[in-house]
Short mmCIF file of C-alpha atoms in Angstrom, two decimals:
data_model
loop_
_atom_site.label_atom_id
_atom_site.label_comp_id
_atom_site.label_asym_id
_atom_site.label_seq_id
_atom_site.Cartn_x
_atom_site.Cartn_y
_atom_site.Cartn_z
CA MET F 1 -78.09 -85.79 -17.52
CA PRO F 2 -79.75 -82.92 -18.99
CA THR F 3 -77.64 -79.50 -18.27
CA ASP F 4 -79.49 -76.70 -18.63
CA CYS F 5 -79.67 -74.35 -15.72
CA ILE F 6 -82.65 -73.38 -13.78
CA THR F 7 -82.52 -69.39 -12.32
CA TYR F 8 -84.19 -69.12 -8.63
CA GLN F 9 -86.14 -66.13 -11.18
CA ASN F 10 -86.88 -69.07 -13.14
CA SER F 11 -87.39 -72.01 -10.80
CA GLY F 12 -91.15 -71.17 -10.25
CA TYR F 13 -90.39 -71.42 -6.71
CA PHE F 14 -90.02 -67.96 -5.09
CA SER F 15 -91.70 -65.25 -4.35
CA THR F 16 -92.56 -61.84 -6.38
CA LEU F 17 -90.47 -60.29 -3.94
CA MET F 18 -87.61 -62.11 -3.84
CA THR F 19 -87.08 -62.58 -8.01
CA ASP F 20 -87.54 -58.60 -7.31
CA TYR F 21 -85.01 -58.56 -4.74
CA LEU F 22 -82.56 -60.85 -7.01
CA ASP F 23 -82.87 -58.78 -9.98
CA GLN F 24 -82.46 -55.54 -7.86
CA LYS F 25 -85.21 -53.56 -8.65
CA SER F 26 -85.11 -49.93 -7.56
CA ASN F 27 -88.30 -49.79 -5.40
CA LEU F 28 -86.59 -52.01 -2.97
CA LYS F 29 -82.99 -50.57 -2.94
CA PRO F 30 -84.26 -48.49 0.15
CA LEU F 31 -84.81 -51.36 2.00
CA PHE F 32 -81.53 -53.21 1.94
CA ASN F 33 -78.05 -51.75 2.60
CA LYS F 34 -75.59 -53.88 -0.25
CA PHE F 35 -76.63 -56.44 -2.70
CA PRO F 36 -74.30 -59.36 -1.85
CA THR F 37 -71.38 -59.54 -4.36
CA LEU F 38 -68.12 -60.13 -3.27
CA GLU F 39 -66.50 -56.32 -4.24
CA ASN F 40 -69.00 -55.03 -1.61
CA PHE F 41 -68.03 -56.67 1.22
CA GLU F 42 -65.20 -54.20 1.65
CA ASN F 43 -67.12 -51.11 2.83
CA GLN F 44 -69.24 -54.03 4.37
CA ILE F 45 -66.30 -54.84 6.49
CA LEU F 46 -65.50 -51.01 6.55
CA GLU F 47 -69.05 -50.25 8.09
CA LYS F 48 -68.83 -52.56 10.99
CA LYS F 49 -65.10 -52.38 11.69
CA ILE F 50 -66.00 -48.58 13.09
CA SER F 51 -69.30 -49.24 14.86
CA PHE F 52 -68.46 -52.69 16.93
CA ASN F 53 -67.68 -52.38 20.04
CA HIS F 54 -64.22 -54.39 21.00
CA ASN F 55 -65.56 -55.58 24.33
CA THR F 56 -68.13 -57.23 23.22
CA ARG F 57 -66.16 -59.51 20.87
CA LYS F 58 -64.71 -60.69 24.63
CA ASN F 59 -67.48 -60.96 25.98
CA LEU F 60 -68.66 -63.05 22.22
CA VAL F 61 -65.46 -65.38 22.56
CA SER F 62 -66.33 -66.30 26.73
CA VAL F 63 -69.49 -67.30 25.84
CA LEU F 64 -68.90 -69.30 23.04
CA GLN F 65 -66.05 -71.21 24.77
CA LYS F 66 -68.19 -71.88 27.71
CA GLN F 67 -71.26 -73.47 25.43
CA TYR F 68 -68.25 -75.57 23.58
CA LEU F 69 -66.45 -76.45 27.49
CA ASN F 70 -68.45 -80.39 26.54
CA ILE F 71 -68.35 -80.26 22.59
CA LYS F 72 -65.41 -82.09 21.20
CA SER F 73 -64.99 -79.18 18.47
CA SER F 74 -62.41 -79.12 15.65
CA THR F 75 -59.17 -77.45 16.05
CA LEU F 76 -60.31 -75.05 13.01
CA THR F 77 -63.58 -74.21 15.13
CA THR F 78 -61.36 -73.65 18.39
CA GLU F 79 -59.50 -71.11 16.08
CA ASN F 80 -62.28 -69.44 14.67
CA ILE F 81 -63.74 -68.59 18.14
CA GLN F 82 -60.38 -67.59 19.13
CA SER F 83 -60.29 -65.24 16.36
CA LEU F 84 -63.30 -63.50 17.07
CA ALA F 85 -61.70 -61.49 19.83
CA LEU F 86 -59.37 -59.84 17.05
CA SER F 87 -60.75 -56.49 15.32
CA ASN F 88 -60.03 -58.01 11.81
CA THR F 89 -62.35 -61.17 12.21
CA TYR F 90 -66.39 -60.95 10.92
CA THR F 91 -68.76 -63.59 10.97
CA VAL F 92 -71.37 -64.56 8.28
CA THR F 93 -74.22 -65.94 10.10
CA THR F 94 -77.12 -68.16 9.03
CA GLY F 95 -79.99 -69.21 11.46
CA HIS F 96 -82.32 -72.16 12.24
CA GLN F 97 -85.07 -73.83 14.22
CA LEU F 98 -84.17 -76.69 16.36
CA ASN F 99 -85.70 -79.52 13.96
CA LEU F 100 -85.60 -82.76 14.59
CA PHE F 101 -82.19 -84.61 13.40
CA THR F 102 -81.92 -80.74 11.52
CA GLY F 103 -85.58 -81.21 9.76
CA PRO F 104 -86.36 -80.27 5.81
CA LEU F 105 -82.74 -81.08 3.70
CA TYR F 106 -82.43 -77.68 3.35
CA PHE F 107 -80.79 -77.18 6.81
CA LEU F 108 -77.50 -77.97 5.33
CA TYR F 109 -77.76 -75.52 2.38
CA LYS F 110 -77.97 -72.72 4.89
CA ILE F 111 -74.70 -73.69 6.39
CA ILE F 112 -73.19 -75.04 3.70
CA SER F 113 -73.82 -71.75 2.02
CA THR F 114 -72.62 -69.93 5.12
CA ILE F 115 -68.86 -72.06 4.83
CA ASN F 116 -68.51 -71.63 1.31
CA LEU F 117 -68.83 -67.48 1.80
CA THR F 118 -66.58 -67.58 4.26
CA ASN F 119 -64.11 -69.07 2.28
CA GLU F 120 -64.44 -66.98 -0.46
CA LEU F 121 -64.51 -63.91 1.27
CA LYS F 122 -61.08 -65.20 2.74
CA VAL F 123 -59.48 -65.36 -0.81
CA LYS F 124 -60.54 -61.93 -1.85
CA TYR F 125 -59.96 -60.02 1.33
CA PRO F 126 -57.00 -62.11 2.71
CA ASN F 127 -56.02 -59.43 5.80
CA TYR F 128 -59.18 -60.66 7.26
CA ASN F 129 -60.07 -63.99 9.15
CA PHE F 130 -64.06 -64.36 8.58
CA VAL F 131 -66.19 -66.92 10.60
CA PRO F 132 -69.39 -69.12 9.45
CA ILE F 133 -72.30 -68.88 12.28
CA TYR F 134 -75.25 -71.49 12.61
CA TRP F 135 -77.52 -68.96 15.55
CA MET F 136 -79.45 -71.87 17.22
CA ALA F 137 -83.26 -70.45 17.52
CA THR F 138 -83.41 -72.09 20.83
CA GLU F 139 -85.96 -68.95 22.24
CA ASP F 140 -88.44 -70.17 19.86
CA HIS F 141 -91.56 -71.63 21.25
CA ASP F 142 -93.50 -73.54 18.54
CA PHE F 143 -93.01 -76.75 18.97
CA GLU F 144 -94.97 -78.54 16.56
CA GLU F 145 -92.86 -76.40 13.60
CA ILE F 146 -89.81 -78.61 14.99
CA ASN F 147 -91.22 -82.05 16.37
CA TYR F 148 -90.84 -84.02 13.07
CA PHE F 149 -89.04 -84.81 10.17
CA ASN F 150 -89.77 -87.19 6.58
CA PHE F 151 -88.04 -89.59 5.28
CA LYS F 152 -88.86 -91.21 2.41
CA GLY F 153 -92.56 -90.45 2.63
CA LYS F 154 -92.89 -91.05 5.87
CA LYS F 155 -93.44 -88.15 8.58
CA PHE F 156 -91.51 -89.31 12.25
CA LYS F 157 -92.94 -87.39 14.90
CA TRP F 158 -91.68 -86.34 18.47
CA ASN F 159 -95.59 -86.16 20.57
CA LEU F 160 -94.34 -84.22 24.02
CA GLU F 161 -96.83 -81.63 25.37
CA THR F 162 -94.54 -78.78 26.15
CA SER F 163 -93.99 -75.18 26.45
CA GLY F 164 -91.71 -72.03 26.79
CA PRO F 165 -88.62 -71.89 24.75
CA VAL F 166 -87.59 -75.09 22.61
CA GLY F 167 -84.12 -74.72 23.57
CA ARG F 168 -84.10 -75.86 27.15
CA LEU F 169 -86.79 -79.10 26.55
CA THR F 170 -85.69 -82.12 27.79
CA THR F 171 -84.68 -85.15 25.21
CA LYS F 172 -85.94 -87.40 27.50
CA GLY F 173 -88.20 -90.32 25.62
CA LEU F 174 -86.38 -90.08 22.50
CA GLU F 175 -84.61 -93.16 22.94
CA ASP F 176 -88.20 -94.44 22.03
CA PHE F 177 -88.30 -92.48 18.68
CA LEU F 178 -84.93 -93.92 17.69
CA LYS F 179 -86.07 -97.43 18.41
CA ILE F 180 -88.95 -96.71 15.76
CA TYR F 181 -86.65 -95.10 13.38
CA ALA F 182 -84.18 -97.04 13.12
CA LEU F 183 -86.36 -100.01 11.83
CA GLU F 184 -86.85 -97.82 8.96
CA LEU F 185 -82.74 -97.73 8.34
CA GLY F 186 -82.02 -101.49 7.92
CA ASN F 187 -78.38 -102.70 9.18
CA SER F 188 -76.05 -101.08 6.25
CA THR F 189 -72.88 -99.61 7.53
CA ASN F 190 -74.34 -95.84 6.91
CA ALA F 191 -77.54 -96.93 8.79
CA GLN F 192 -75.38 -97.44 11.65
CA GLU F 193 -73.99 -94.41 11.57
CA LEU F 194 -77.03 -92.33 11.61
CA LYS F 195 -78.02 -93.94 14.52
CA ALA F 196 -75.36 -93.21 16.19
CA MET F 197 -75.41 -89.98 15.33
CA PHE F 198 -79.12 -89.81 16.63
CA GLU F 199 -78.51 -91.46 19.87
CA GLU F 200 -75.47 -89.35 20.30
CA ALA F 201 -77.24 -85.92 19.54
CA TYR F 202 -80.24 -86.60 21.15
CA VAL F 203 -80.35 -89.50 23.79
CA LYS F 204 -77.26 -88.48 25.88
CA HIS F 205 -77.97 -84.85 25.96
CA SER F 206 -80.44 -83.65 27.95
CA ASN F 207 -81.93 -80.86 26.65
CA LEU F 208 -82.32 -79.82 22.86
CA ALA F 209 -80.61 -76.71 22.66
CA ASP F 210 -77.24 -79.25 23.34
CA ALA F 211 -78.62 -81.86 21.09
CA THR F 212 -78.85 -79.55 18.36
CA ARG F 213 -75.49 -77.95 18.98
CA TYR F 214 -73.45 -81.75 18.99
CA LEU F 215 -75.72 -82.85 15.78
CA ALA F 216 -74.47 -79.76 14.06
CA ASN F 217 -71.05 -80.02 14.89
CA SER F 218 -70.59 -83.65 14.32
CA LEU F 219 -71.77 -82.78 10.46
CA PHE F 220 -69.91 -79.47 9.56
CA GLY F 221 -67.65 -78.59 12.93
CA SER F 222 -64.59 -79.96 10.52
CA TYR F 223 -65.60 -77.30 8.77
CA GLY F 224 -65.08 -74.33 11.32
CA LEU F 225 -68.49 -73.63 12.02
CA VAL F 226 -69.04 -72.02 15.27
CA ILE F 227 -72.46 -72.69 16.90
CA ILE F 228 -74.18 -69.88 18.97
CA ASP F 229 -76.66 -70.24 21.59
CA ALA F 230 -78.21 -66.66 22.03
CA ASP F 231 -80.42 -67.27 25.61
CA ASN F 232 -77.67 -66.50 27.57
CA ARG F 233 -77.42 -64.37 30.47
CA ASP F 234 -73.91 -62.22 29.52
CA LEU F 235 -75.17 -62.28 26.04
CA LYS F 236 -77.80 -60.40 26.07
CA ARG F 237 -76.84 -57.92 28.99
CA GLU F 238 -75.17 -56.73 25.69
CA PHE F 239 -78.92 -56.07 24.20
CA ILE F 240 -79.86 -54.22 27.09
CA PRO F 241 -79.84 -50.64 25.80
CA HIS F 242 -82.25 -51.68 22.66
CA ILE F 243 -84.38 -54.12 25.30
CA LYS F 244 -85.10 -50.98 27.34
CA GLU F 245 -85.63 -49.02 23.83
CA GLU F 246 -88.56 -51.20 23.00
CA LEU F 247 -90.08 -51.31 25.91
CA LEU F 248 -90.18 -47.68 26.94
CA HIS F 249 -90.49 -46.20 23.06
CA GLN F 250 -91.91 -49.37 20.89
CA ILE F 251 -89.93 -47.21 17.64
CA SER F 252 -89.80 -50.82 16.10
CA TYR F 253 -93.36 -50.91 15.83
CA LYS F 254 -93.67 -47.46 14.12
CA LEU F 255 -90.67 -47.86 11.76
CA VAL F 256 -91.31 -51.20 10.82
CA LEU F 257 -95.11 -50.86 9.83
CA GLU F 258 -94.57 -48.22 7.47
CA THR F 259 -91.89 -50.53 5.70
CA ALA F 260 -94.47 -53.17 5.53
CA GLN F 261 -97.06 -50.72 4.30
CA LYS F 262 -94.57 -50.03 1.53
CA LEU F 263 -94.54 -53.58 0.09
CA ASN F 264 -98.23 -53.29 -0.21
CA ASP F 265 -97.50 -54.98 -3.63
CA TYR F 266 -95.86 -58.29 -2.32
CA THR F 267 -96.65 -60.30 0.30
CA VAL F 268 -95.97 -58.58 3.47
CA GLN F 269 -93.84 -61.75 5.72
CA VAL F 270 -94.35 -60.16 9.23
CA ASN F 271 -96.33 -57.16 10.83
CA PRO F 272 -95.01 -55.76 14.07
CA ARG F 273 -96.61 -55.54 17.52
CA GLU F 274 -96.63 -52.81 19.42
CA ILE F 275 -93.78 -54.38 21.70
CA ASN F 276 -91.65 -56.95 20.23
CA LEU F 277 -90.33 -58.94 22.74
CA PHE F 278 -91.38 -62.12 24.32
CA TYR F 279 -91.17 -63.31 28.67
CA ILE F 280 -89.23 -66.08 29.10
CA GLU F 281 -89.04 -69.04 31.76
CA ASP F 282 -88.19 -72.52 31.46
CA ASN F 283 -91.53 -73.25 30.37
CA LEU F 284 -93.03 -69.80 29.47
CA ARG F 285 -92.38 -67.54 26.62
CA GLU F 286 -95.39 -64.87 26.32
CA ARG F 287 -95.85 -61.67 24.94
CA ILE F 288 -95.15 -58.76 27.18
CA ILE F 289 -98.20 -55.96 26.42
CA PHE F 290 -98.55 -52.55 27.86
CA GLU F 291 -102.20 -51.74 29.01
CA ASP F 292 -103.37 -49.21 31.43
CA GLY F 293 -100.03 -47.86 32.20
CA LYS F 294 -98.46 -51.60 33.27
CA TYR F 295 -96.28 -54.30 31.37
CA LYS F 296 -98.45 -57.49 31.49
CA VAL F 297 -97.15 -60.86 30.77
CA ASN F 298 -99.93 -62.12 28.07
CA ASN F 299 -102.05 -65.27 29.55
CA THR F 300 -100.49 -64.99 33.04
CA ILE F 301 -100.81 -62.69 36.10
CA ILE F 302 -97.23 -61.59 35.73
CA GLU F 303 -96.92 -57.89 35.29
CA PHE F 304 -94.71 -54.60 36.25
CA SER F 305 -94.63 -51.05 36.80
CA VAL F 306 -92.40 -48.68 34.34
CA THR F 307 -90.12 -48.74 36.93
CA ASP F 308 -89.98 -51.88 38.00
CA ILE F 309 -89.55 -53.54 34.29
CA VAL F 310 -87.01 -51.43 33.73
CA LYS F 311 -84.98 -52.95 36.87
CA VAL F 312 -85.83 -56.40 36.04
CA VAL F 313 -84.54 -55.57 32.61
CA GLU F 314 -80.78 -54.74 34.33
CA GLU F 315 -80.95 -57.21 36.66
CA THR F 316 -81.93 -60.39 34.77
CA PRO F 317 -82.05 -59.68 31.31
CA GLU F 318 -82.02 -63.48 30.29
CA LYS F 319 -86.05 -63.08 30.67
CA PHE F 320 -86.49 -60.80 27.88
CA SER F 321 -86.53 -62.54 24.08
CA PRO F 322 -86.61 -61.06 21.03
CA ASN F 323 -89.16 -61.82 18.45
CA VAL F 324 -88.85 -62.16 14.88
CA ILE F 325 -88.60 -58.48 14.36
CA MET F 326 -86.28 -58.33 17.09
CA ARG F 327 -83.96 -60.64 16.80
CA PRO F 328 -81.95 -59.82 13.74
CA LEU F 329 -81.11 -56.46 15.35
CA TYR F 330 -79.99 -59.17 18.56
CA GLN F 331 -78.34 -61.09 16.23
CA GLU F 332 -76.22 -57.94 15.05
CA VAL F 333 -75.62 -56.48 18.40
CA ILE F 334 -73.51 -59.31 19.56
CA LEU F 335 -71.93 -60.58 15.96
CA PRO F 336 -69.06 -58.73 14.18
CA ASN F 337 -71.57 -59.72 11.28
CA LEU F 338 -71.69 -58.96 7.47
CA CYS F 339 -74.01 -61.37 6.07
CA TYR F 340 -77.15 -62.94 6.94
CA ILE F 341 -78.03 -66.14 4.53
CA GLY F 342 -81.79 -67.42 4.73
CA GLY F 343 -84.31 -68.62 2.90
CA GLY F 344 -87.02 -66.83 1.41
CA GLY F 345 -89.22 -65.94 4.15
CA GLU F 346 -86.40 -64.69 6.06
CA ILE F 347 -84.79 -62.47 3.25
CA ALA F 348 -88.51 -60.89 3.24
CA TYR F 349 -88.83 -60.06 6.89
CA TRP F 350 -85.37 -58.30 6.83
CA LEU F 351 -86.12 -56.50 4.27
CA GLU F 352 -88.74 -54.55 6.46
CA LEU F 353 -86.48 -53.81 9.00
CA LYS F 354 -83.60 -51.33 7.27
CA SER F 355 -85.03 -48.13 9.36
CA PHE F 356 -85.55 -50.13 12.23
CA PHE F 357 -81.94 -50.75 12.27
CA ASP F 358 -81.27 -47.19 11.06
CA VAL F 359 -82.61 -45.79 14.03
CA SER F 360 -81.14 -48.12 16.32
CA LYS F 361 -77.48 -47.25 14.83
CA ILE F 362 -76.68 -50.91 14.09
CA VAL F 363 -75.20 -51.45 10.88
CA PHE F 364 -77.50 -53.49 8.64
CA PRO F 365 -75.62 -56.54 7.40
CA ILE F 366 -75.94 -58.06 3.61
CA LEU F 367 -78.60 -60.25 2.89
CA LEU F 368 -77.95 -63.49 0.97
CA LEU F 369 -80.57 -66.03 -0.24
CA ARG F 370 -79.45 -69.39 1.04
CA ASN F 371 -78.06 -71.74 -2.33
CA SER F 372 -81.01 -74.16 -2.96
CA VAL F 373 -80.43 -77.44 -4.03
CA LEU F 374 -81.94 -80.79 -5.81
CA LEU F 375 -80.03 -84.16 -5.34
CA VAL F 376 -80.64 -86.67 -7.94
CA SER F 377 -79.52 -90.32 -8.19
CA GLU F 378 -77.79 -91.53 -11.22
CA LYS F 379 -80.75 -93.69 -12.10
CA ARG F 380 -83.22 -91.04 -11.43
CA SER F 381 -80.82 -88.51 -14.02
CA LYS F 382 -80.66 -91.79 -16.33
CA LYS F 383 -84.68 -91.44 -16.17
CA ALA F 384 -85.07 -88.13 -17.18
CA ASP F 385 -82.48 -88.58 -20.09
CA LYS F 386 -84.45 -91.26 -21.55
CA LEU F 387 -87.87 -89.46 -21.34
CA ASP F 388 -86.00 -86.55 -22.66
CA LEU F 389 -86.72 -84.17 -19.95
CA SER F 390 -84.73 -80.92 -19.21
CA TRP F 391 -84.73 -79.60 -15.70
CA ARG F 392 -86.85 -76.87 -16.59
CA ASP F 393 -89.27 -79.22 -17.69
CA LEU F 394 -89.01 -80.71 -14.36
CA PHE F 395 -89.65 -77.81 -12.28
CA SER F 396 -92.77 -76.54 -14.34
CA LYS F 397 -95.69 -76.70 -12.72
CA GLN F 398 -97.39 -80.69 -13.63
CA ASP F 399 -100.39 -79.81 -15.40
CA ASP F 400 -98.13 -77.73 -17.80
CA LEU F 401 -95.38 -80.57 -17.61
CA VAL F 402 -97.65 -83.39 -18.99
CA ASN F 403 -99.73 -80.57 -21.34
CA ASN F 404 -96.68 -79.90 -23.14
CA LYS F 405 -95.49 -83.03 -23.52
CA THR F 406 -98.61 -84.54 -24.58
CA LYS F 407 -98.23 -82.11 -27.37
CA LEU F 408 -94.40 -82.59 -28.30
CA LEU F 409 -95.21 -86.71 -28.32
CA SER F 410 -98.05 -86.20 -31.11
CA GLU F 411 -97.85 -87.22 -34.52
CA PHE F 412 -99.72 -84.09 -35.27
CA SER F 413 -100.41 -80.62 -33.77
CA ILE F 414 -103.43 -80.89 -30.90
CA SER F 415 -103.68 -77.12 -31.03
CA LEU F 416 -106.72 -75.57 -33.68
CA GLU F 417 -104.88 -71.98 -33.68
CA ASP F 418 -104.34 -72.09 -37.46
CA LEU F 419 -108.60 -73.60 -37.42
CA LYS F 420 -109.13 -70.49 -35.04
CA ILE F 421 -107.68 -67.49 -37.15
CA GLN F 422 -108.86 -68.92 -40.03
CA LEU F 423 -113.13 -69.10 -38.50
CA GLN F 424 -112.04 -65.33 -37.35
CA ASN F 425 -111.56 -64.05 -40.87
CA GLN F 426 -114.64 -65.90 -41.86
CA PHE F 427 -116.42 -63.46 -39.23
CA GLU F 428 -114.66 -60.58 -40.46
CA THR F 429 -116.58 -60.83 -43.84
CA LEU F 430 -119.90 -61.17 -41.93
CA TYR F 431 -118.74 -58.60 -39.61
CA THR F 432 -118.17 -56.23 -42.96
CA VAL F 433 -121.56 -57.03 -44.18
CA ALA F 434 -123.84 -56.95 -40.90
CA SER F 435 -121.86 -52.91 -40.59
CA HIS F 436 -124.51 -52.58 -43.42
CA THR F 437 -127.60 -53.10 -41.67
CA GLU F 438 -129.31 -52.98 -38.71
CA LYS F 439 -127.51 -53.24 -35.37
CA SER F 440 -129.14 -56.22 -33.31
CA PHE F 441 -127.54 -58.49 -37.04
CA ILE F 442 -123.89 -56.94 -35.12
CA GLY F 443 -125.07 -58.91 -31.86
CA ALA F 444 -126.17 -62.09 -33.72
CA VAL F 445 -123.00 -62.13 -35.43
CA LYS F 446 -120.91 -62.14 -32.05
CA ALA F 447 -123.23 -64.49 -30.41
CA GLN F 448 -122.32 -66.69 -33.25
CA GLU F 449 -118.39 -66.31 -33.94
CA SER F 450 -118.18 -66.90 -29.57
CA LYS F 451 -120.26 -70.40 -29.82
CA GLN F 452 -117.96 -71.81 -33.01
CA ILE F 453 -115.01 -70.45 -31.01
CA LYS F 454 -116.02 -71.84 -27.63
CA GLY F 455 -116.46 -75.09 -29.31
CA LEU F 456 -113.29 -75.66 -30.86
CA ASP F 457 -111.48 -74.44 -27.72
CA ASN F 458 -113.52 -77.82 -26.48
CA LEU F 459 -112.41 -79.90 -29.27
CA GLU F 460 -109.40 -78.93 -28.78
CA LYS F 461 -109.61 -80.10 -24.85
CA ARG F 462 -110.99 -83.68 -25.53
CA LEU F 463 -107.98 -83.84 -28.77
CA LEU F 464 -105.64 -83.31 -25.63
CA LYS F 465 -107.77 -85.38 -23.28
CA ALA F 466 -107.83 -88.59 -26.07
CA GLN F 467 -104.09 -88.02 -26.49
CA LYS F 468 -102.91 -88.09 -23.07
CA ARG F 469 -104.97 -91.02 -22.68
CA LYS F 470 -103.09 -92.73 -25.94
CA LEU F 471 -99.93 -91.48 -24.79
CA LYS F 472 -100.39 -92.61 -20.90
CA ASP F 473 -97.60 -94.65 -20.39
CA ILE F 474 -94.95 -92.12 -21.06
CA LEU F 475 -96.85 -89.26 -19.30
CA ASP F 476 -96.79 -91.62 -15.91
CA ARG F 477 -93.52 -92.13 -16.32
CA ILE F 478 -92.88 -88.69 -16.63
CA VAL F 479 -95.30 -87.66 -13.93
CA ASP F 480 -93.80 -90.57 -11.30
CA LEU F 481 -90.51 -89.35 -12.20
CA GLN F 482 -91.29 -85.29 -10.86
CA ASN F 483 -93.30 -86.71 -8.02
CA GLU F 484 -90.03 -88.50 -7.18
CA LEU F 485 -88.08 -85.53 -7.52
CA PHE F 486 -90.49 -83.36 -6.21
CA PRO F 487 -92.21 -84.54 -2.98
CA ASN F 488 -95.99 -83.87 -2.70
CA LEU F 489 -95.04 -81.40 -5.73
CA SER F 490 -93.02 -79.22 -3.13
CA LEU F 491 -88.83 -78.61 -3.26
CA GLN F 492 -87.48 -81.36 -2.33
CA GLU F 493 -85.02 -79.84 -0.11
CA ARG F 494 -88.77 -78.23 2.18
CA GLN F 495 -89.21 -82.46 2.00
CA ALA F 496 -86.89 -84.91 2.95
CA ASN F 497 -84.48 -84.71 5.67
CA PHE F 498 -80.73 -85.61 4.95
CA SER F 499 -80.33 -88.83 6.34
CA GLU F 500 -82.66 -90.16 3.37
CA PHE F 501 -79.26 -89.32 1.02
CA TYR F 502 -77.04 -89.78 4.12
CA LEU F 503 -78.34 -93.30 4.15
CA GLU F 504 -77.03 -93.94 0.04
CA ASN F 505 -74.15 -91.76 0.35
CA GLY F 506 -72.50 -91.84 4.03
CA GLU F 507 -70.05 -89.28 4.44
CA ASN F 508 -69.58 -88.25 1.42
CA LEU F 509 -73.04 -86.24 1.28
CA ILE F 510 -71.51 -83.30 2.59
CA PRO F 511 -68.53 -82.60 1.03
CA ALA F 512 -69.99 -83.14 -2.13
CA ILE F 513 -72.45 -81.02 -1.63
CA LEU F 514 -69.88 -78.12 0.13
CA HIS F 515 -67.45 -78.98 -3.31
CA LYS F 516 -70.54 -77.72 -5.71
CA LEU F 517 -72.08 -75.03 -4.53
CA ASN F 518 -71.32 -71.03 -4.72
CA PRO F 519 -72.97 -69.35 -2.60
CA LEU F 520 -73.32 -65.69 -4.74
CA GLU F 521 -74.32 -67.30 -8.05
CA ASN F 522 -78.28 -67.32 -8.34
CA LYS F 523 -78.70 -70.36 -9.45
CA PHE F 524 -80.47 -73.71 -8.82
CA GLU F 525 -78.17 -76.17 -8.24
CA VAL F 526 -78.89 -80.16 -9.48
CA ILE F 527 -76.11 -82.27 -7.74
CA LYS F 528 -76.04 -86.36 -8.98
CA PHE F 529 -74.72 -88.37 -6.72
#
């Protein structure tokens, strides 16, 4: 098995903004509070301790206990929920959409990163308690982003006409989906476990939030994971002052826009709206806009005066849903949180929010890029060895991989660089001669040099192409292996579903990954099964 290490910065799969963040470039330092090192958590704890309202803890525990009434939670999860009432308990949080059957593999890596970091923090700071939190994105309304998963190259899609927050969606009809999926799984012991897991989650629970909570608890409850659904009246009451501030003064728009403009050398992840709140009901989640002195719910006839909307906020705060700009603030208001763990896109939009947090007087969390993983079977690992491929080779772009391997495997040098240098040296003599005659001759020399260099470039390309044909058998095997490990020339973790690997490894899958990952290492982990 190849043994070389791939850092996130060298993997080729992370944006410039993310690699600069990991390298702690000076231009980005005003955009975050503290960089994720074990030592930096000490001051983060002290900051959060001073600012977090103890009454918020009581409300949080009460809400979580109600949400877990119909869930068989582990002793550790139950203890973690109870410990949130204590002033020395803090959280590490990750969030994810309610993707069908967890969606892509990185759902696992987010949560495992979160669990492992809480364990590391407990060792470093034994006088505190640390609770891993999975924040379910129950208020999202983009169903097309979550209604499918990929299994062994096939897309399994849940077809449903819907609107409104996805957490409230009915799971009715997913029993028919399971029948189709079950045919692909087969009848092995692990296949039976997957079928039972899907059925218990989606057929025996009436809405998507409850189904996802059950599934995440089944996979990670034994590690003390606490799952929260923030689409909740009592939790929203804690957020009322910030909802009012957003509606009446719209400070997030100006501050986040200013930060986004400072990031003009990068691809900006999100752009703020003038009001970064939605209005939600069971089958509705639409933007709130301010026009002609009134607050209007986009694409509806619902509208409010200033006085009326303030009253609605105070009486029914659950009708107001934060968007991508406001959701992080909501999270940090209701949780005693120290760190948010997310993917590159998530960390990118968090970096736009620091000034907004400062004005809102809410402590900005430490931002940690989640672990990234490549799962490799023993068979594929042996193939890589046999083909003399390093992980750096396999992570490279496919054209580069094929070209480099063609050059390496050839019995002679494909590069004509030495000939180009000789040719340029010869033309230097001609330029010397040309300098003693009329200027038009210099132009003729340049044109001839360009023509001959271009000719050598074309010959080099044809030589490379000829060698690729000659080495086709081994090059095809190299390409096939890369395609297996990087489906659709993308990261495995963004394409495949956990069930594909659970089918082979069963209940050993998650413990093996959890044992291997270190959340504070900026390293792409390759795990062999």
